[in-house]
Amino acid sequence: MSSYVDKLDITQKQLRFLHKQFKEIIDEKVRTALPESSEDDQVSQEIQLQLDQFLMDVLEMAGESMNVVDAGKGTTVKSVIQEVQKEYTEPFDVELNEKVRKLYQEWEDETVKVSKLRREAPQVAVSEYTKQENQLLEEIDSLIAKMDSSQPNLQNEDQDEGQNEEKTQEYWNQVANQYGSILTSLKEINDKIPTHESKQKRLRLLLDLIEKEVAT
């Protein structure tokens, strides 16, 4: 008895059709078994790749009994199936992949910035709050010191006035200048107080918001 087994003559078109039919059946089974899967699901993608490889292996084994009649020299069932597989595989987009990589890197950088801000913002706000408060207190202390230093001079001048009624106009000019300077400083401080209070309130509000954000 002859051990020769005739091969099944098949065209590339028929082989492609067989592959398409089997793939559609497999894809439908996957969709049924994994109804919640998506194109971005890594597990689903891995399963799909394994099934595609399984389909190729099966058809390649079956190719031992097939004769692709319209194939060129050196063309095998495997090479035909590989060409068919390319039709179902999206070409790798280098430009798109680079854009995705950059966007992902930007997202990571922003995440680091937000984490740093959450750690450092409370200290920065407290420092600014304290700075504004100290600045106002220093200005008030400076004015008080200025007023204190001017008092002895005025008292001495008053004593001289009692002893000597012939005070010159220069004395009164000095007195007027001293009081005028004090009044001007008082007005400047008084004008600055609302501004400092407003800044302190905003800083206090900002600090409260940051503390709440860090606590969550």
PDB file of C-alpha atoms in Angstrom:
ATOM      1  CA  MET A   1       0.000   0.000   0.000  1.00  0.00           C
ATOM      2  CA  SER A   2       1.342   3.398  -0.908  1.00  0.00           C
ATOM      3  CA  SER A   3       2.014   5.769   1.953  1.00  0.00           C
ATOM      4  CA  TYR A   4       1.553   8.776  -0.326  1.00  0.00           C
ATOM      5  CA  VAL A   5      -1.328  11.010   0.629  1.00  0.00           C
ATOM      6  CA  ASP A   6      -2.597  13.546  -1.839  1.00  0.00           C
ATOM      7  CA  LYS A   7      -2.585  17.131  -0.575  1.00  0.00           C
ATOM      8  CA  LEU A   8      -5.603  19.341  -0.736  1.00  0.00           C
ATOM      9  CA  ASP A   9      -5.249  21.963  -3.419  1.00  0.00           C
ATOM     10  CA  ILE A  10      -6.180  25.377  -2.118  1.00  0.00           C
ATOM     11  CA  THR A  11      -5.710  28.930  -3.288  1.00  0.00           C
ATOM     12  CA  GLN A  12      -4.383  31.835  -1.225  1.00  0.00           C
ATOM     13  CA  LYS A  13      -7.845  33.400  -1.325  1.00  0.00           C
ATOM     14  CA  GLN A  14      -9.416  30.255   0.106  1.00  0.00           C
ATOM     15  CA  LEU A  15      -6.743  30.037   2.806  1.00  0.00           C
ATOM     16  CA  ARG A  16      -7.368  33.652   3.739  1.00  0.00           C
ATOM     17  CA  PHE A  17     -11.092  32.950   3.900  1.00  0.00           C
ATOM     18  CA  LEU A  18     -10.541  29.990   6.232  1.00  0.00           C
ATOM     19  CA  HIS A  19      -8.364  32.086   8.500  1.00  0.00           C
ATOM     20  CA  LYS A  20     -10.955  34.869   8.554  1.00  0.00           C
ATOM     21  CA  GLN A  21     -13.766  32.484   9.471  1.00  0.00           C
ATOM     22  CA  PHE A  22     -11.804  30.850  12.287  1.00  0.00           C
ATOM     23  CA  LYS A  23     -10.666  34.223  13.643  1.00  0.00           C
ATOM     24  CA  GLU A  24     -14.211  35.604  13.691  1.00  0.00           C
ATOM     25  CA  ILE A  25     -15.365  32.552  15.642  1.00  0.00           C
ATOM     26  CA  ILE A  26     -12.514  32.916  18.152  1.00  0.00           C
ATOM     27  CA  ASP A  27     -13.077  36.671  18.555  1.00  0.00           C
ATOM     28  CA  GLU A  28     -16.765  36.093  19.228  1.00  0.00           C
ATOM     29  CA  LYS A  29     -15.920  33.508  21.877  1.00  0.00           C
ATOM     30  CA  VAL A  30     -13.552  35.991  23.538  1.00  0.00           C
ATOM     31  CA  ARG A  31     -16.194  38.724  23.580  1.00  0.00           C
ATOM     32  CA  THR A  32     -18.675  36.309  25.125  1.00  0.00           C
ATOM     33  CA  ALA A  33     -16.250  35.031  27.752  1.00  0.00           C
ATOM     34  CA  LEU A  34     -14.902  38.496  28.604  1.00  0.00           C
ATOM     35  CA  PRO A  35     -17.877  40.862  28.261  1.00  0.00           C
ATOM     36  CA  GLU A  36     -16.272  43.603  30.375  1.00  0.00           C
ATOM     37  CA  SER A  37     -13.006  43.658  28.456  1.00  0.00           C
ATOM     38  CA  SER A  38     -11.876  46.645  26.425  1.00  0.00           C
ATOM     39  CA  GLU A  39      -9.255  47.333  23.793  1.00  0.00           C
ATOM     40  CA  ASP A  40      -7.025  48.855  26.463  1.00  0.00           C
ATOM     41  CA  ASP A  41      -7.334  45.819  28.762  1.00  0.00           C
ATOM     42  CA  GLN A  42      -3.866  44.273  28.983  1.00  0.00           C
ATOM     43  CA  VAL A  43      -5.221  40.860  29.978  1.00  0.00           C
ATOM     44  CA  SER A  44      -7.624  40.789  27.023  1.00  0.00           C
ATOM     45  CA  GLN A  45      -4.847  41.802  24.660  1.00  0.00           C
ATOM     46  CA  GLU A  46      -2.615  39.040  25.935  1.00  0.00           C
ATOM     47  CA  ILE A  47      -5.407  36.468  25.537  1.00  0.00           C
ATOM     48  CA  GLN A  48      -6.078  37.692  21.996  1.00  0.00           C
ATOM     49  CA  LEU A  49      -2.404  37.414  21.070  1.00  0.00           C
ATOM     50  CA  GLN A  50      -2.216  33.872  22.410  1.00  0.00           C
ATOM     51  CA  LEU A  51      -5.331  32.835  20.475  1.00  0.00           C
ATOM     52  CA  ASP A  52      -4.020  34.401  17.264  1.00  0.00           C
ATOM     53  CA  GLN A  53      -0.788  32.471  17.703  1.00  0.00           C
ATOM     54  CA  PHE A  54      -2.789  29.289  18.361  1.00  0.00           C
ATOM     55  CA  LEU A  55      -4.795  29.816  15.154  1.00  0.00           C
ATOM     56  CA  MET A  56      -1.612  30.311  13.154  1.00  0.00           C
ATOM     57  CA  ASP A  57      -0.061  27.133  14.608  1.00  0.00           C
ATOM     58  CA  VAL A  58      -3.181  25.096  13.781  1.00  0.00           C
ATOM     59  CA  LEU A  59      -3.325  26.322  10.187  1.00  0.00           C
ATOM     60  CA  GLU A  60       0.407  25.795   9.797  1.00  0.00           C
ATOM     61  CA  MET A  61       0.050  22.169  10.919  1.00  0.00           C
ATOM     62  CA  ALA A  62      -2.878  21.763   8.573  1.00  0.00           C
ATOM     63  CA  GLY A  63      -0.704  23.269   5.853  1.00  0.00           C
ATOM     64  CA  GLU A  64       1.273  20.030   5.730  1.00  0.00           C
ATOM     65  CA  SER A  65      -1.756  18.565   3.983  1.00  0.00           C
ATOM     66  CA  MET A  66      -2.396  21.597   1.769  1.00  0.00           C
ATOM     67  CA  ASN A  67      -0.981  22.688  -1.516  1.00  0.00           C
ATOM     68  CA  VAL A  68      -1.319  26.411  -2.218  1.00  0.00           C
ATOM     69  CA  VAL A  69      -1.673  26.194  -5.963  1.00  0.00           C
ATOM     70  CA  ASP A  70      -1.259  29.883  -6.786  1.00  0.00           C
ATOM     71  CA  ALA A  71       1.644  30.515  -4.411  1.00  0.00           C
ATOM     72  CA  GLY A  72       5.045  31.472  -5.731  1.00  0.00           C
ATOM     73  CA  LYS A  73       8.214  29.544  -5.153  1.00  0.00           C
ATOM     74  CA  GLY A  74       9.120  29.428  -1.466  1.00  0.00           C
ATOM     75  CA  THR A  75       5.658  30.577  -0.355  1.00  0.00           C
ATOM     76  CA  THR A  76       4.313  28.472   2.503  1.00  0.00           C
ATOM     77  CA  VAL A  77       1.034  28.314   4.365  1.00  0.00           C
ATOM     78  CA  LYS A  78       2.774  30.045   7.291  1.00  0.00           C
ATOM     79  CA  SER A  79       3.921  32.969   5.163  1.00  0.00           C
ATOM     80  CA  VAL A  80       0.422  33.396   3.736  1.00  0.00           C
ATOM     81  CA  ILE A  81      -1.116  33.343   7.226  1.00  0.00           C
ATOM     82  CA  GLN A  82       1.452  35.871   8.461  1.00  0.00           C
ATOM     83  CA  GLU A  83       0.395  38.213   5.685  1.00  0.00           C
ATOM     84  CA  VAL A  84      -3.237  37.744   6.708  1.00  0.00           C
ATOM     85  CA  GLN A  85      -2.386  38.465  10.351  1.00  0.00           C
ATOM     86  CA  LYS A  86      -0.916  41.820   9.360  1.00  0.00           C
ATOM     87  CA  GLU A  87      -4.335  42.876   8.102  1.00  0.00           C
ATOM     88  CA  TYR A  88      -5.671  42.577  11.657  1.00  0.00           C
ATOM     89  CA  THR A  89      -2.741  44.328  13.305  1.00  0.00           C
ATOM     90  CA  GLU A  90      -2.614  48.097  13.435  1.00  0.00           C
ATOM     91  CA  PRO A  91       0.735  49.489  12.251  1.00  0.00           C
ATOM     92  CA  PHE A  92       2.938  50.844  15.010  1.00  0.00           C
ATOM     93  CA  ASP A  93       2.654  54.620  15.028  1.00  0.00           C
ATOM     94  CA  VAL A  94       6.034  55.940  16.192  1.00  0.00           C
ATOM     95  CA  GLU A  95       4.870  59.563  16.328  1.00  0.00           C
ATOM     96  CA  LEU A  96       1.755  58.719  18.315  1.00  0.00           C
ATOM     97  CA  ASN A  97       3.752  56.537  20.686  1.00  0.00           C
ATOM     98  CA  GLU A  98       6.191  59.402  21.306  1.00  0.00           C
ATOM     99  CA  LYS A  99       3.312  61.792  22.043  1.00  0.00           C
ATOM    100  CA  VAL A 100       1.839  59.324  24.517  1.00  0.00           C
ATOM    101  CA  ARG A 101       5.229  58.877  26.169  1.00  0.00           C
ATOM    102  CA  LYS A 102       5.700  62.657  26.538  1.00  0.00           C
ATOM    103  CA  LEU A 103       2.194  63.150  27.925  1.00  0.00           C
ATOM    104  CA  TYR A 104       2.748  60.371  30.435  1.00  0.00           C
ATOM    105  CA  GLN A 105       6.062  61.962  31.476  1.00  0.00           C
ATOM    106  CA  GLU A 106       4.360  65.358  31.877  1.00  0.00           C
ATOM    107  CA  TRP A 107       1.685  63.733  34.026  1.00  0.00           C
ATOM    108  CA  GLU A 108       4.355  62.183  36.251  1.00  0.00           C
ATOM    109  CA  ASP A 109       6.175  65.539  36.544  1.00  0.00           C
ATOM    110  CA  GLU A 110       2.972  67.347  37.522  1.00  0.00           C
ATOM    111  CA  THR A 111       2.211  64.653  40.090  1.00  0.00           C
ATOM    112  CA  VAL A 112       5.631  65.232  41.664  1.00  0.00           C
ATOM    113  CA  LYS A 113       5.025  69.015  41.704  1.00  0.00           C
ATOM    114  CA  VAL A 114       1.657  68.595  43.406  1.00  0.00           C
ATOM    115  CA  SER A 115       3.165  66.292  46.028  1.00  0.00           C
ATOM    116  CA  LYS A 116       5.955  68.798  46.669  1.00  0.00           C
ATOM    117  CA  LEU A 117       3.461  71.659  46.921  1.00  0.00           C
ATOM    118  CA  ARG A 118       1.378  69.747  49.461  1.00  0.00           C
ATOM    119  CA  ARG A 119       4.481  69.229  51.594  1.00  0.00           C
ATOM    120  CA  GLU A 120       5.961  72.728  51.339  1.00  0.00           C
ATOM    121  CA  ALA A 121       2.984  75.072  50.856  1.00  0.00           C
ATOM    122  CA  PRO A 122       1.918  75.154  54.547  1.00  0.00           C
ATOM    123  CA  GLN A 123       5.430  76.167  55.650  1.00  0.00           C
ATOM    124  CA  VAL A 124       5.632  78.834  52.923  1.00  0.00           C
ATOM    125  CA  ALA A 125       2.248  80.274  53.883  1.00  0.00           C
ATOM    126  CA  VAL A 126       3.156  80.385  57.583  1.00  0.00           C
ATOM    127  CA  SER A 127       6.472  82.060  56.770  1.00  0.00           C
ATOM    128  CA  GLU A 128       4.786  84.729  54.634  1.00  0.00           C
ATOM    129  CA  TYR A 129       2.114  85.298  57.269  1.00  0.00           C
ATOM    130  CA  THR A 130       4.742  85.781  59.970  1.00  0.00           C
ATOM    131  CA  LYS A 131       6.816  88.041  57.726  1.00  0.00           C
ATOM    132  CA  GLN A 132       3.889  90.386  57.060  1.00  0.00           C
ATOM    133  CA  GLU A 133       2.985  90.492  60.734  1.00  0.00           C
ATOM    134  CA  ASN A 134       6.551  91.212  61.845  1.00  0.00           C
ATOM    135  CA  GLN A 135       6.922  93.932  59.236  1.00  0.00           C
ATOM    136  CA  LEU A 136       3.918  95.810  60.591  1.00  0.00           C
ATOM    137  CA  LEU A 137       5.088  95.425  64.193  1.00  0.00           C
ATOM    138  CA  GLU A 138       8.556  96.707  63.287  1.00  0.00           C
ATOM    139  CA  GLU A 139       7.080  99.813  61.671  1.00  0.00           C
ATOM    140  CA  ILE A 140       4.948 100.511  64.746  1.00  0.00           C
ATOM    141  CA  ASP A 141       7.926  99.961  67.083  1.00  0.00           C
ATOM    142  CA  SER A 142      10.028 102.296  64.956  1.00  0.00           C
ATOM    143  CA  LEU A 143       7.401 105.022  65.212  1.00  0.00           C
ATOM    144  CA  ILE A 144       7.124 104.588  68.992  1.00  0.00           C
ATOM    145  CA  ALA A 145      10.899 104.829  69.339  1.00  0.00           C
ATOM    146  CA  LYS A 146      10.901 107.954  67.204  1.00  0.00           C
ATOM    147  CA  MET A 147       8.215 109.548  69.362  1.00  0.00           C
ATOM    148  CA  ASP A 148      10.058 108.613  72.570  1.00  0.00           C
ATOM    149  CA  SER A 149      13.325 110.068  71.320  1.00  0.00           C
ATOM    150  CA  SER A 150      11.653 113.354  70.458  1.00  0.00           C
ATOM    151  CA  GLN A 151      10.071 113.860  73.884  1.00  0.00           C
ATOM    152  CA  PRO A 152      13.197 114.831  75.857  1.00  0.00           C
ATOM    153  CA  ASN A 153      14.098 117.441  73.280  1.00  0.00           C
ATOM    154  CA  LEU A 154      10.641 118.962  73.508  1.00  0.00           C
ATOM    155  CA  GLN A 155      10.737 118.937  77.312  1.00  0.00           C
ATOM    156  CA  ASN A 156      14.146 120.549  77.350  1.00  0.00           C
ATOM    157  CA  GLU A 157      12.965 123.147  74.927  1.00  0.00           C
ATOM    158  CA  ASP A 158       9.898 123.771  77.111  1.00  0.00           C
ATOM    159  CA  GLN A 159      12.167 124.325  80.124  1.00  0.00           C
ATOM    160  CA  ASP A 160      14.321 126.677  78.129  1.00  0.00           C
ATOM    161  CA  GLU A 161      11.192 128.511  77.085  1.00  0.00           C
ATOM    162  CA  GLY A 162      10.189 128.995  80.736  1.00  0.00           C
ATOM    163  CA  GLN A 163      13.641 130.297  81.548  1.00  0.00           C
ATOM    164  CA  ASN A 164      14.050 132.362  78.460  1.00  0.00           C
ATOM    165  CA  GLU A 165      11.033 133.982  76.860  1.00  0.00           C
ATOM    166  CA  GLU A 166      13.063 135.065  73.852  1.00  0.00           C
ATOM    167  CA  LYS A 167      12.747 131.831  71.856  1.00  0.00           C
ATOM    168  CA  THR A 168      13.619 132.216  68.263  1.00  0.00           C
ATOM    169  CA  GLN A 169      11.428 131.300  65.363  1.00  0.00           C
ATOM    170  CA  GLU A 170      13.803 128.414  64.695  1.00  0.00           C
ATOM    171  CA  TYR A 171      12.629 126.685  67.876  1.00  0.00           C
ATOM    172  CA  TRP A 172       9.003 126.803  66.833  1.00  0.00           C
ATOM    173  CA  ASN A 173       9.930 125.585  63.382  1.00  0.00           C
ATOM    174  CA  GLN A 174      11.676 122.589  64.960  1.00  0.00           C
ATOM    175  CA  VAL A 175       8.660 121.845  67.140  1.00  0.00           C
ATOM    176  CA  ALA A 176       6.324 122.083  64.164  1.00  0.00           C
ATOM    177  CA  ASN A 177       8.592 119.844  62.074  1.00  0.00           C
ATOM    178  CA  GLN A 178       8.811 117.208  64.814  1.00  0.00           C
ATOM    179  CA  TYR A 179       5.074 117.049  65.330  1.00  0.00           C
ATOM    180  CA  GLY A 180       4.476 117.153  61.596  1.00  0.00           C
ATOM    181  CA  SER A 181       6.855 114.225  61.087  1.00  0.00           C
ATOM    182  CA  ILE A 182       5.153 112.249  63.857  1.00  0.00           C
ATOM    183  CA  LEU A 183       1.695 112.922  62.449  1.00  0.00           C
ATOM    184  CA  THR A 184       2.853 111.909  58.974  1.00  0.00           C
ATOM    185  CA  SER A 185       4.300 108.650  60.314  1.00  0.00           C
ATOM    186  CA  LEU A 186       1.106 107.946  62.228  1.00  0.00           C
ATOM    187  CA  LYS A 187      -0.947 108.483  59.097  1.00  0.00           C
ATOM    188  CA  GLU A 188       1.331 106.169  57.075  1.00  0.00           C
ATOM    189  CA  ILE A 189       1.032 103.438  59.683  1.00  0.00           C
ATOM    190  CA  ASN A 190      -2.717 103.913  59.884  1.00  0.00           C
ATOM    191  CA  ASP A 191      -2.999 103.660  56.091  1.00  0.00           C
ATOM    192  CA  LYS A 192      -0.919 100.480  56.017  1.00  0.00           C
ATOM    193  CA  ILE A 193      -2.840  98.644  58.743  1.00  0.00           C
ATOM    194  CA  PRO A 194      -5.878  97.760  56.549  1.00  0.00           C
ATOM    195  CA  THR A 195      -3.558  96.497  53.800  1.00  0.00           C
ATOM    196  CA  HIS A 196      -1.617  94.311  56.225  1.00  0.00           C
ATOM    197  CA  GLU A 197      -4.839  93.022  57.762  1.00  0.00           C
ATOM    198  CA  SER A 198      -6.188  92.156  54.313  1.00  0.00           C
ATOM    199  CA  LYS A 199      -2.973  90.326  53.390  1.00  0.00           C
ATOM    200  CA  GLN A 200      -2.992  88.449  56.677  1.00  0.00           C
ATOM    201  CA  LYS A 201      -6.616  87.405  56.198  1.00  0.00           C
ATOM    202  CA  ARG A 202      -5.866  86.112  52.692  1.00  0.00           C
ATOM    203  CA  LEU A 203      -2.805  84.260  53.925  1.00  0.00           C
ATOM    204  CA  ARG A 204      -4.797  82.802  56.807  1.00  0.00           C
ATOM    205  CA  LEU A 205      -7.490  81.640  54.385  1.00  0.00           C
ATOM    206  CA  LEU A 206      -4.884  80.159  52.054  1.00  0.00           C
ATOM    207  CA  LEU A 207      -3.223  78.371  54.946  1.00  0.00           C
ATOM    208  CA  ASP A 208      -6.556  76.920  56.106  1.00  0.00           C
ATOM    209  CA  LEU A 209      -7.321  75.649  52.601  1.00  0.00           C
ATOM    210  CA  ILE A 210      -3.881  74.071  52.265  1.00  0.00           C
ATOM    211  CA  GLU A 211      -4.166  72.381  55.655  1.00  0.00           C
ATOM    212  CA  LYS A 212      -7.562  70.948  54.685  1.00  0.00           C
ATOM    213  CA  GLU A 213      -6.150  69.704  51.368  1.00  0.00           C
ATOM    214  CA  VAL A 214      -3.182  68.044  53.033  1.00  0.00           C
ATOM    215  CA  ALA A 215      -5.446  66.425  55.628  1.00  0.00           C
ATOM    216  CA  THR A 216      -7.648  64.799  52.945  1.00  0.00           C
TER     217      THR A 216
END
